[in-house]
């Protein structure tokens, strides 16, 4: 058992010790192994163990002893092809075929070399033209098939995966590269960026820091490291200002953070959401809707962005849009009472938006006094009296009814209070109709014995009677307007 263990372990130990401590050429000469065939055999053992760098050193030593040792040329060509050092590999294959011109297997290997070399060139061209899927196709199906130890191809592959936003694959592939070479700066940079775009900022910083310890002046690592530090600093400032009620400063900080890297969607979705929330608090509805739209564009399932957009739409009086957003949010989170309360407000606002705006019809504000309401009513009633608008009588009749209905509500203190509270006066039997002048006709006593509101007496006489049914304004004798 011990003999078997020794037979298995010692070659591995020897190769590791050899690669770490001894120059292959020195080893070959000092140990008296000046036989290129013996060195070629040793290189073959190393190649089988995939110790390509060590094998390359031994083969260099063999060819120093005998520049025409054909098998060493072929082995070195094979190793160089694996490492995608194609021009050097090509020279060795040509030298071998010169020494052994009828080797079909060597010709096949040489053909594979040319395919891999051309494929890597094509992959670079496709990367430059942003056709990243083609890059992966050339590398996976050709380059790494014939050159499985090609670090250049592997790094190009992970760069393409990064552009395709396949961050999990980037992390996996760079992990394999770093197992071969833990100090590979480009692999550290790309892997750090993958973690960055996944918003795992702590791990990203560790990768950038390790690379900078190896090369403090590496421009891309410095840019990545300090860019992330500045982003986190600006975000912290925005959050602090928002929590302290400094909302306008928070808005500026969030906007600045968003400008730092528009492609960092996994992080920006939260920046857009927080910006939307602050803008809602400030009453800047249009900007808030836009910010929440950006968040939902990134993550359509983000419930808080949906509910906040509903709140923002209330601010811009998009009642139907608010109801739609809040109803969808309530369905997704039926236990959230704040969403349900916002939905009730939106539904009430939508309902109110569909009723007539009596203030607008009388051309007054919601703070108008009783005297101002009566004055506006009197002016418009005289302006739109049907007998004074014979050329557009139908329009005048409709306007006249609206004016009367508006005054019926706003001229009555109780009805006005209920209207301002958003109550449906039709449902409570409080009037607000304006559908004709029955019996007493004009509200407030106007145009029927009692005169206009305010105590002044007016007599109206309409030929043929005023349309609208009942006993309103009996006819006969033409139009007569007495003060």
Short mmCIF file of C-alpha atoms in Angstrom, two decimals:
data_model
loop_
_atom_site.label_atom_id
_atom_site.label_comp_id
_atom_site.label_asym_id
_atom_site.label_seq_id
_atom_site.Cartn_x
_atom_site.Cartn_y
_atom_site.Cartn_z
CA UNK A 1 0.00 0.00 0.00
CA UNK A 2 2.84 2.35 0.94
CA UNK A 3 4.65 1.55 -2.30
CA UNK A 4 1.50 2.33 -4.31
CA UNK A 5 0.98 5.62 -2.44
CA UNK A 6 4.60 6.62 -3.09
CA UNK A 7 4.26 5.81 -6.76
CA UNK A 8 1.21 8.06 -7.05
CA UNK A 9 2.27 10.99 -4.91
CA UNK A 10 5.96 11.46 -5.61
CA UNK A 11 5.57 12.48 -9.28
CA UNK A 12 3.04 15.13 -8.29
CA UNK A 13 5.26 16.38 -5.46
CA UNK A 14 8.25 16.46 -7.79
CA UNK A 15 6.40 18.53 -10.42
CA UNK A 16 5.20 21.03 -7.85
CA UNK A 17 8.67 21.33 -6.27
CA UNK A 18 10.26 21.48 -9.70
CA UNK A 19 8.01 24.28 -10.96
CA UNK A 20 8.44 26.31 -7.78
CA UNK A 21 12.16 26.01 -7.18
CA UNK A 22 14.16 24.98 -10.24
CA UNK A 23 14.85 26.53 -13.61
CA UNK A 24 14.17 23.71 -16.12
CA UNK A 25 17.32 24.34 -18.15
CA UNK A 26 19.51 24.49 -15.04
CA UNK A 27 17.87 21.29 -13.75
CA UNK A 28 18.50 19.51 -17.04
CA UNK A 29 22.15 20.51 -17.24
CA UNK A 30 23.05 20.21 -13.58
CA UNK A 31 21.47 16.78 -13.20
CA UNK A 32 23.36 15.56 -16.22
CA UNK A 33 20.19 15.06 -18.22
CA UNK A 34 21.56 16.37 -21.50
CA UNK A 35 19.45 13.91 -23.46
CA UNK A 36 16.61 15.80 -25.26
CA UNK A 37 14.60 12.58 -25.53
CA UNK A 38 14.67 12.16 -21.74
CA UNK A 39 13.62 15.77 -21.30
CA UNK A 40 10.86 15.31 -23.86
CA UNK A 41 9.61 12.33 -21.88
CA UNK A 42 9.62 14.41 -18.68
CA UNK A 43 7.75 17.18 -20.48
CA UNK A 44 5.16 14.65 -21.62
CA UNK A 45 4.49 13.72 -18.00
CA UNK A 46 4.03 17.39 -17.13
CA UNK A 47 1.67 17.94 -20.07
CA UNK A 48 -0.48 15.03 -18.89
CA UNK A 49 -0.72 16.76 -15.50
CA UNK A 50 -1.57 20.04 -17.33
CA UNK A 51 1.52 21.72 -15.90
CA UNK A 52 2.05 23.59 -19.14
CA UNK A 53 4.40 26.29 -17.89
CA UNK A 54 6.77 23.72 -16.37
CA UNK A 55 6.58 21.56 -19.50
CA UNK A 56 7.40 24.58 -21.63
CA UNK A 57 10.54 25.22 -19.59
CA UNK A 58 11.72 21.63 -19.98
CA UNK A 59 11.04 21.66 -23.72
CA UNK A 60 12.98 24.90 -24.08
CA UNK A 61 15.88 23.16 -22.36
CA UNK A 62 15.61 20.16 -24.68
CA UNK A 63 15.69 22.37 -27.77
CA UNK A 64 18.64 24.30 -26.38
CA UNK A 65 20.50 20.97 -26.39
CA UNK A 66 19.19 19.87 -29.80
CA UNK A 67 17.44 22.54 -31.93
CA UNK A 68 16.30 19.82 -34.37
CA UNK A 69 14.72 17.51 -31.85
CA UNK A 70 11.44 16.98 -33.69
CA UNK A 71 9.30 15.63 -30.82
CA UNK A 72 10.24 18.55 -28.59
CA UNK A 73 9.12 20.95 -31.36
CA UNK A 74 5.80 19.18 -31.64
CA UNK A 75 5.26 19.10 -27.87
CA UNK A 76 6.17 22.75 -27.53
CA UNK A 77 3.84 23.62 -30.42
CA UNK A 78 1.06 21.74 -28.61
CA UNK A 79 1.69 23.58 -25.33
CA UNK A 80 1.93 26.98 -27.02
CA UNK A 81 -1.33 26.29 -28.87
CA UNK A 82 -3.03 25.45 -25.58
CA UNK A 83 -1.88 28.79 -24.19
CA UNK A 84 -2.95 30.54 -27.43
CA UNK A 85 0.55 31.75 -28.22
CA UNK A 86 -0.32 31.03 -31.80
CA UNK A 87 2.52 32.64 -33.73
CA UNK A 88 5.15 30.76 -31.69
CA UNK A 89 3.16 27.55 -31.94
CA UNK A 90 2.90 27.93 -35.69
CA UNK A 91 6.69 28.15 -36.02
CA UNK A 92 7.18 24.94 -34.04
CA UNK A 93 4.56 23.05 -36.07
CA UNK A 94 6.20 24.18 -39.30
CA UNK A 95 9.61 23.11 -37.99
CA UNK A 96 8.23 19.72 -36.98
CA UNK A 97 6.56 19.21 -40.38
CA UNK A 98 9.81 20.18 -42.00
CA UNK A 99 11.55 17.47 -39.99
CA UNK A 100 8.63 14.99 -40.28
CA UNK A 101 6.83 15.97 -43.49
CA UNK A 102 4.41 13.05 -43.64
CA UNK A 103 2.83 13.34 -40.19
CA UNK A 104 -0.93 13.54 -40.77
CA UNK A 105 -1.62 13.93 -37.03
CA UNK A 106 0.72 16.93 -36.85
CA UNK A 107 -0.94 18.43 -39.92
CA UNK A 108 -4.31 18.03 -38.19
CA UNK A 109 -3.00 19.76 -35.06
CA UNK A 110 -1.59 22.55 -37.21
CA UNK A 111 -5.00 22.96 -38.87
CA UNK A 112 -6.61 23.21 -35.44
CA UNK A 113 -4.07 25.87 -34.53
CA UNK A 114 -5.02 27.96 -37.56
CA UNK A 115 -8.75 27.56 -36.78
CA UNK A 116 -8.24 28.66 -33.18
CA UNK A 117 -6.07 31.60 -34.21
CA UNK A 118 -8.63 32.83 -36.76
CA UNK A 119 -11.52 32.26 -34.35
CA UNK A 120 -9.86 34.36 -31.64
CA UNK A 121 -9.30 37.13 -34.15
CA UNK A 122 -12.96 36.93 -35.21
CA UNK A 123 -14.06 36.98 -31.55
CA UNK A 124 -12.14 40.22 -31.00
CA UNK A 125 -13.73 41.74 -34.11
CA UNK A 126 -17.22 40.79 -32.94
CA UNK A 127 -16.50 42.25 -29.51
CA UNK A 128 -15.46 45.54 -31.09
CA UNK A 129 -18.75 45.58 -33.03
CA UNK A 130 -20.73 44.74 -29.85
CA UNK A 131 -21.90 41.36 -31.14
CA UNK A 132 -21.25 39.66 -27.82
CA UNK A 133 -23.20 36.48 -28.51
CA UNK A 134 -20.94 35.80 -31.49
CA UNK A 135 -17.92 36.35 -29.28
CA UNK A 136 -19.11 33.55 -26.99
CA UNK A 137 -19.85 31.32 -29.95
CA UNK A 138 -16.35 31.62 -31.41
CA UNK A 139 -14.59 31.24 -28.07
CA UNK A 140 -16.62 28.31 -26.72
CA UNK A 141 -16.97 26.33 -29.94
CA UNK A 142 -13.51 26.82 -31.42
CA UNK A 143 -10.88 28.69 -29.39
CA UNK A 144 -11.29 26.92 -26.04
CA UNK A 145 -11.78 23.57 -27.76
CA UNK A 146 -8.30 23.74 -29.31
CA UNK A 147 -6.72 26.09 -26.74
CA UNK A 148 -8.32 25.23 -23.39
CA UNK A 149 -5.67 27.10 -21.37
CA UNK A 150 -6.02 30.35 -23.32
CA UNK A 151 -6.34 33.04 -20.62
CA UNK A 152 -6.76 35.75 -23.27
CA UNK A 153 -9.80 33.96 -24.68
CA UNK A 154 -11.26 33.37 -21.22
CA UNK A 155 -10.88 37.05 -20.31
CA UNK A 156 -12.48 38.09 -23.57
CA UNK A 157 -15.32 35.68 -22.83
CA UNK A 158 -16.01 37.17 -19.38
CA UNK A 159 -15.89 40.67 -20.82
CA UNK A 160 -18.57 39.63 -23.31
CA UNK A 161 -20.63 38.03 -20.52
CA UNK A 162 -20.35 41.26 -18.55
CA UNK A 163 -21.68 43.24 -21.51
CA UNK A 164 -24.55 40.74 -21.81
CA UNK A 165 -25.29 41.32 -18.09
CA UNK A 166 -24.85 37.64 -17.29
CA UNK A 167 -23.21 38.50 -13.99
CA UNK A 168 -23.53 35.07 -12.38
CA UNK A 169 -21.61 33.49 -15.28
CA UNK A 170 -18.97 36.21 -15.05
CA UNK A 171 -18.42 35.39 -11.38
CA UNK A 172 -18.21 31.68 -12.12
CA UNK A 173 -15.83 32.00 -15.09
CA UNK A 174 -13.51 34.50 -13.41
CA UNK A 175 -13.38 32.16 -10.43
CA UNK A 176 -11.78 29.51 -12.66
CA UNK A 177 -9.29 32.05 -14.01
CA UNK A 178 -8.30 33.20 -10.52
CA UNK A 179 -7.73 29.60 -9.44
CA UNK A 180 -5.07 29.43 -12.16
CA UNK A 181 -3.75 32.91 -11.46
CA UNK A 182 -5.01 34.51 -8.24
CA UNK A 183 -3.25 37.78 -9.05
CA UNK A 184 -4.77 38.28 -12.50
CA UNK A 185 -5.68 41.97 -12.40
CA UNK A 186 -8.15 41.89 -15.27
CA UNK A 187 -10.01 38.94 -13.74
CA UNK A 188 -10.18 40.77 -10.39
CA UNK A 189 -11.50 43.90 -12.11
CA UNK A 190 -14.16 42.09 -14.15
CA UNK A 191 -15.29 39.92 -11.24
CA UNK A 192 -15.53 43.02 -9.04
CA UNK A 193 -17.68 44.72 -11.67
CA UNK A 194 -20.01 41.73 -11.79
CA UNK A 195 -20.55 41.93 -8.05
CA UNK A 196 -20.98 45.70 -8.40
CA UNK A 197 -23.76 45.34 -10.95
CA UNK A 198 -25.44 42.81 -8.67
CA UNK A 199 -25.31 45.52 -5.96
CA UNK A 200 -23.04 43.37 -3.80
CA UNK A 201 -20.87 46.41 -3.20
CA UNK A 202 -18.84 45.09 -0.27
CA UNK A 203 -17.56 42.13 -2.28
CA UNK A 204 -16.92 44.37 -5.29
CA UNK A 205 -14.81 46.70 -3.16
CA UNK A 206 -12.75 43.78 -1.85
CA UNK A 207 -11.89 42.71 -5.42
CA UNK A 208 -10.93 46.24 -6.44
CA UNK A 209 -8.85 46.67 -3.28
CA UNK A 210 -6.95 43.42 -3.86
CA UNK A 211 -6.14 44.48 -7.41
CA UNK A 212 -4.94 47.89 -6.22
CA UNK A 213 -2.68 46.30 -3.61
CA UNK A 214 -1.01 44.45 -6.47
CA UNK A 215 -0.90 47.50 -8.73
CA UNK A 216 -1.79 50.81 -7.00
CA UNK A 217 -1.65 52.73 -10.27
CA UNK A 218 -3.96 50.47 -12.30
CA UNK A 219 -6.24 53.06 -13.93
CA UNK A 220 -9.33 50.88 -14.42
CA UNK A 221 -9.21 49.48 -10.90
CA UNK A 222 -8.79 52.99 -9.46
CA UNK A 223 -11.72 54.25 -11.51
CA UNK A 224 -13.93 51.34 -10.41
CA UNK A 225 -12.95 51.60 -6.74
CA UNK A 226 -13.31 55.37 -6.32
CA UNK A 227 -16.42 55.47 -8.52
CA UNK A 228 -18.16 53.01 -6.20
CA UNK A 229 -16.98 54.84 -3.08
CA UNK A 230 -18.38 58.13 -4.43
CA UNK A 231 -21.70 56.49 -5.35
CA UNK A 232 -22.12 55.09 -1.84
CA UNK A 233 -21.16 58.43 -0.29
CA UNK A 234 -23.69 60.37 -2.38
CA UNK A 235 -26.42 57.82 -1.66
CA UNK A 236 -25.74 58.05 2.08
CA UNK A 237 -25.99 61.83 1.88
CA UNK A 238 -29.36 61.56 0.11
CA UNK A 239 -30.71 59.14 2.70
CA UNK A 240 -29.51 61.32 5.60
CA UNK A 241 -31.08 64.46 4.12
CA UNK A 242 -34.37 62.64 3.51
CA UNK A 243 -34.49 61.36 7.09
CA UNK A 244 -33.77 64.86 8.44
CA UNK A 245 -36.56 66.39 6.35
CA UNK A 246 -34.16 68.21 4.05
CA UNK A 247 -36.15 67.01 1.08
CA UNK A 248 -34.91 69.39 -1.59
CA UNK A 249 -31.29 68.52 -0.78
CA UNK A 250 -32.22 64.84 -0.84
CA UNK A 251 -33.68 65.25 -4.33
CA UNK A 252 -30.45 66.79 -5.61
CA UNK A 253 -28.36 64.04 -4.02
CA UNK A 254 -30.50 61.25 -5.47
CA UNK A 255 -30.34 62.83 -8.92
CA UNK A 256 -26.55 63.16 -8.66
CA UNK A 257 -26.23 59.51 -7.62
CA UNK A 258 -28.37 58.40 -10.57
CA UNK A 259 -26.14 60.27 -13.00
CA UNK A 260 -23.00 58.44 -11.84
CA UNK A 261 -23.80 55.16 -13.59
CA UNK A 262 -27.05 54.91 -15.57
CA UNK A 263 -26.26 51.24 -16.29
CA UNK A 264 -26.26 50.22 -12.62
CA UNK A 265 -29.93 49.23 -12.77
CA UNK A 266 -29.92 46.87 -9.77
CA UNK A 267 -28.97 49.81 -7.55
CA UNK A 268 -30.63 52.61 -9.50
CA UNK A 269 -34.07 51.02 -9.13
CA UNK A 270 -33.92 51.84 -5.40
CA UNK A 271 -32.57 55.34 -6.06
CA UNK A 272 -35.48 56.04 -8.42
CA UNK A 273 -37.95 54.72 -5.84
CA UNK A 274 -36.53 56.81 -3.00
CA UNK A 275 -36.45 59.87 -5.26
CA UNK A 276 -40.09 59.28 -6.17
CA UNK A 277 -41.08 59.08 -2.49
CA UNK A 278 -39.32 62.36 -1.66
CA UNK A 279 -40.90 64.10 -4.67
CA UNK A 280 -44.36 62.92 -3.56
CA UNK A 281 -43.74 64.47 -0.14
CA UNK A 282 -42.75 67.71 -1.86
CA UNK A 283 -45.92 67.65 -3.98
CA UNK A 284 -43.92 67.52 -7.22
CA UNK A 285 -46.26 65.03 -8.83
CA UNK A 286 -45.06 65.14 -12.44
CA UNK A 287 -41.43 64.48 -11.48
CA UNK A 288 -42.52 61.79 -9.02
CA UNK A 289 -44.49 59.95 -11.70
CA UNK A 290 -41.46 60.04 -13.99
CA UNK A 291 -39.14 58.70 -11.26
CA UNK A 292 -41.51 55.88 -10.33
CA UNK A 293 -41.88 55.04 -14.03
CA UNK A 294 -38.11 54.58 -14.22
CA UNK A 295 -38.17 52.27 -11.20
CA UNK A 296 -40.98 50.18 -12.67
CA UNK A 297 -39.22 50.05 -16.03
CA UNK A 298 -36.37 48.27 -14.25
CA UNK A 299 -38.56 46.13 -11.97
CA UNK A 300 -42.19 45.89 -13.00
CA UNK A 301 -43.04 43.96 -9.83
CA UNK A 302 -41.81 46.63 -7.42
CA UNK A 303 -44.93 47.10 -5.30
CA UNK A 304 -43.83 50.25 -3.49
CA UNK A 305 -43.02 52.00 -6.76
CA UNK A 306 -46.51 51.13 -8.02
CA UNK A 307 -48.25 52.51 -4.93
CA UNK A 308 -46.05 55.62 -4.89
CA UNK A 309 -46.83 56.26 -8.55
CA UNK A 310 -50.51 56.08 -7.64
CA UNK A 311 -49.93 58.75 -4.98
CA UNK A 312 -48.01 60.86 -7.49
CA UNK A 313 -50.84 60.60 -10.02
CA UNK A 314 -53.22 61.94 -7.41
CA UNK A 315 -51.01 65.03 -7.22
CA UNK A 316 -51.30 65.64 -10.98
CA UNK A 317 -55.05 64.86 -10.90
CA UNK A 318 -54.71 61.75 -13.03
CA UNK A 319 -57.55 60.18 -11.09
CA UNK A 320 -58.10 57.17 -13.33
CA UNK A 321 -54.37 56.40 -13.47
CA UNK A 322 -54.13 56.66 -9.69
CA UNK A 323 -57.05 54.29 -9.17
CA UNK A 324 -55.55 51.81 -11.66
CA UNK A 325 -52.12 51.78 -9.96
CA UNK A 326 -53.46 51.62 -6.42
CA UNK A 327 -56.02 48.95 -7.24
CA UNK A 328 -53.26 46.78 -8.74
CA UNK A 329 -51.07 47.43 -5.68
CA UNK A 330 -53.96 46.54 -3.35
CA UNK A 331 -54.51 43.27 -5.19
CA UNK A 332 -50.84 42.38 -4.80
CA UNK A 333 -50.79 43.32 -1.11
CA UNK A 334 -54.37 43.08 0.24
CA UNK A 335 -53.23 43.43 3.87
CA UNK A 336 -51.51 46.79 3.35
CA UNK A 337 -53.93 49.31 4.88
CA UNK A 338 -51.98 52.34 3.67
CA UNK A 339 -52.50 51.22 0.07
CA UNK A 340 -56.19 50.56 0.70
CA UNK A 341 -56.59 54.01 2.25
CA UNK A 342 -54.85 55.62 -0.74
CA UNK A 343 -57.09 53.66 -3.10
CA UNK A 344 -60.21 54.96 -1.30
CA UNK A 345 -58.93 58.51 -1.69
CA UNK A 346 -58.23 57.95 -5.36
CA UNK A 347 -61.66 56.43 -6.00
CA UNK A 348 -63.34 59.34 -4.22
CA UNK A 349 -61.29 61.85 -6.21
CA UNK A 350 -62.21 60.07 -9.44
CA UNK A 351 -65.89 60.16 -8.54
CA UNK A 352 -65.71 63.85 -7.66
CA UNK A 353 -63.91 64.61 -10.90
CA UNK A 354 -66.88 63.35 -12.85
CA UNK A 355 -69.44 65.63 -11.17
CA UNK A 356 -70.04 69.18 -12.32
CA UNK A 357 -67.75 71.85 -10.93
CA UNK A 358 -70.30 74.42 -9.79
CA UNK A 359 -67.59 76.90 -8.85
CA UNK A 360 -66.18 76.74 -12.35
CA UNK A 361 -69.66 77.14 -13.90
CA UNK A 362 -70.21 80.36 -11.92
CA UNK A 363 -66.62 81.48 -12.59
CA UNK A 364 -65.72 81.83 -8.92
CA UNK A 365 -63.20 80.34 -6.51
CA UNK A 366 -63.89 77.89 -3.71
CA UNK A 367 -63.25 80.66 -1.19
CA UNK A 368 -65.84 83.06 -2.66
CA UNK A 369 -68.23 84.73 -0.22
CA UNK A 370 -72.02 84.44 -0.33
CA UNK A 371 -72.23 87.93 -1.85
CA UNK A 372 -69.72 87.00 -4.57
CA UNK A 373 -71.69 83.86 -5.39
CA UNK A 374 -74.95 85.85 -5.74
CA UNK A 375 -73.26 88.50 -7.86
CA UNK A 376 -71.77 85.93 -10.24
CA UNK A 377 -75.10 84.10 -10.43
CA UNK A 378 -77.05 87.26 -11.27
CA UNK A 379 -74.56 88.31 -13.94
CA UNK A 380 -74.55 84.94 -15.70
CA UNK A 381 -78.31 84.45 -15.45
CA UNK A 382 -78.87 87.74 -17.22
CA UNK A 383 -76.18 86.96 -19.79
CA UNK A 384 -77.54 83.56 -20.71
CA UNK A 385 -81.29 84.12 -20.46
CA UNK A 386 -82.79 82.26 -23.44
CA UNK A 387 -84.94 85.19 -24.58
CA UNK A 388 -81.81 87.30 -24.82
CA UNK A 389 -80.07 84.64 -26.95
CA UNK A 390 -82.50 83.90 -29.76
CA UNK A 391 -79.73 83.05 -32.20
CA UNK A 392 -78.29 80.35 -29.92
CA UNK A 393 -81.33 79.59 -27.81
CA UNK A 394 -80.59 75.89 -27.27
CA UNK A 395 -77.09 76.62 -25.96
CA UNK A 396 -78.44 79.40 -23.77
CA UNK A 397 -81.09 77.13 -22.28
CA UNK A 398 -78.44 74.58 -21.32
CA UNK A 399 -76.19 77.25 -19.83
CA UNK A 400 -79.16 78.77 -18.00
CA UNK A 401 -79.99 75.42 -16.40
CA UNK A 402 -76.35 74.87 -15.32
CA UNK A 403 -76.17 78.34 -13.76
CA UNK A 404 -79.40 77.73 -11.86
CA UNK A 405 -78.22 74.31 -10.67
CA UNK A 406 -74.88 75.76 -9.54
CA UNK A 407 -76.57 78.42 -7.50
CA UNK A 408 -79.02 75.92 -6.04
CA UNK A 409 -76.02 74.18 -4.42
CA UNK A 410 -73.61 77.02 -3.72
CA UNK A 411 -76.32 79.46 -2.67
CA UNK A 412 -77.39 77.11 0.10
CA UNK A 413 -74.90 77.01 2.97
CA UNK A 414 -75.66 73.43 4.00
CA UNK A 415 -75.52 72.10 0.44
CA UNK A 416 -72.30 73.96 -0.23
CA UNK A 417 -70.62 72.47 2.84
CA UNK A 418 -71.70 68.98 1.82
CA UNK A 419 -70.56 69.59 -1.78
CA UNK A 420 -67.15 70.80 -0.60
CA UNK A 421 -66.78 67.67 1.52
CA UNK A 422 -67.29 65.58 -1.59
CA UNK A 423 -70.69 64.23 -0.69
CA UNK A 424 -72.96 63.14 -3.51
CA UNK A 425 -75.90 65.53 -3.18
CA UNK A 426 -78.03 63.57 -5.62
CA UNK A 427 -77.74 60.44 -3.46
CA UNK A 428 -78.66 62.35 -0.27
CA UNK A 429 -81.64 64.02 -1.93
CA UNK A 430 -80.06 67.45 -1.60
CA UNK A 431 -80.66 68.59 -5.17
CA UNK A 432 -78.01 69.97 -7.47
CA UNK A 433 -80.02 69.12 -10.56
CA UNK A 434 -80.87 72.01 -12.78
CA UNK A 435 -83.30 70.00 -14.86
CA UNK A 436 -85.92 72.68 -15.57
CA UNK A 437 -87.82 75.21 -13.45
CA UNK A 438 -90.83 73.58 -11.89
CA UNK A 439 -93.40 75.61 -9.99
CA UNK A 440 -91.22 78.24 -8.39
CA UNK A 441 -88.76 77.94 -11.26
CA UNK A 442 -85.54 79.81 -10.49
CA UNK A 443 -83.78 78.87 -7.28
CA UNK A 444 -83.55 81.53 -4.64
CA UNK A 445 -86.84 83.11 -5.63
CA UNK A 446 -85.54 84.65 -8.83
CA UNK A 447 -87.79 85.12 -11.85
CA UNK A 448 -90.99 84.19 -10.03
CA UNK A 449 -92.63 86.76 -7.83
CA UNK A 450 -89.81 86.89 -5.27
CA UNK A 451 -87.27 88.43 -7.64
CA UNK A 452 -83.50 87.99 -7.79
CA UNK A 453 -81.54 87.06 -4.72
CA UNK A 454 -80.55 90.05 -2.66
CA UNK A 455 -84.02 91.57 -2.23
CA UNK A 456 -84.32 93.29 -5.65
CA UNK A 457 -87.51 92.64 -7.59
CA UNK A 458 -87.42 91.61 -11.25
CA UNK A 459 -90.28 90.69 -13.55
CA UNK A 460 -89.70 88.42 -16.53
CA UNK A 461 -92.26 87.65 -19.20
CA UNK A 462 -91.39 84.97 -21.79
CA UNK A 463 -93.35 84.49 -24.98
CA UNK A 464 -94.54 80.92 -25.21
CA UNK A 465 -93.26 80.13 -21.73
CA UNK A 466 -89.79 78.91 -20.69
CA UNK A 467 -89.07 75.36 -21.76
CA UNK A 468 -88.34 72.89 -19.05
CA UNK A 469 -91.83 71.73 -18.09
CA UNK A 470 -94.22 72.29 -15.20
CA UNK A 471 -95.32 75.75 -14.29
CA UNK A 472 -92.04 77.50 -14.92
CA UNK A 473 -92.28 80.92 -16.57
CA UNK A 474 -95.80 80.88 -18.16
CA UNK A 475 -95.92 82.41 -21.55
CA UNK A 476 -97.66 85.16 -23.45
CA UNK A 477 -96.93 88.69 -24.52
CA UNK A 478 -93.29 88.61 -25.62
CA UNK A 479 -90.11 89.37 -23.67
CA UNK A 480 -90.40 91.97 -20.93
CA UNK A 481 -87.61 92.83 -18.51
CA UNK A 482 -88.52 95.30 -15.76
CA UNK A 483 -86.31 96.48 -12.89
#
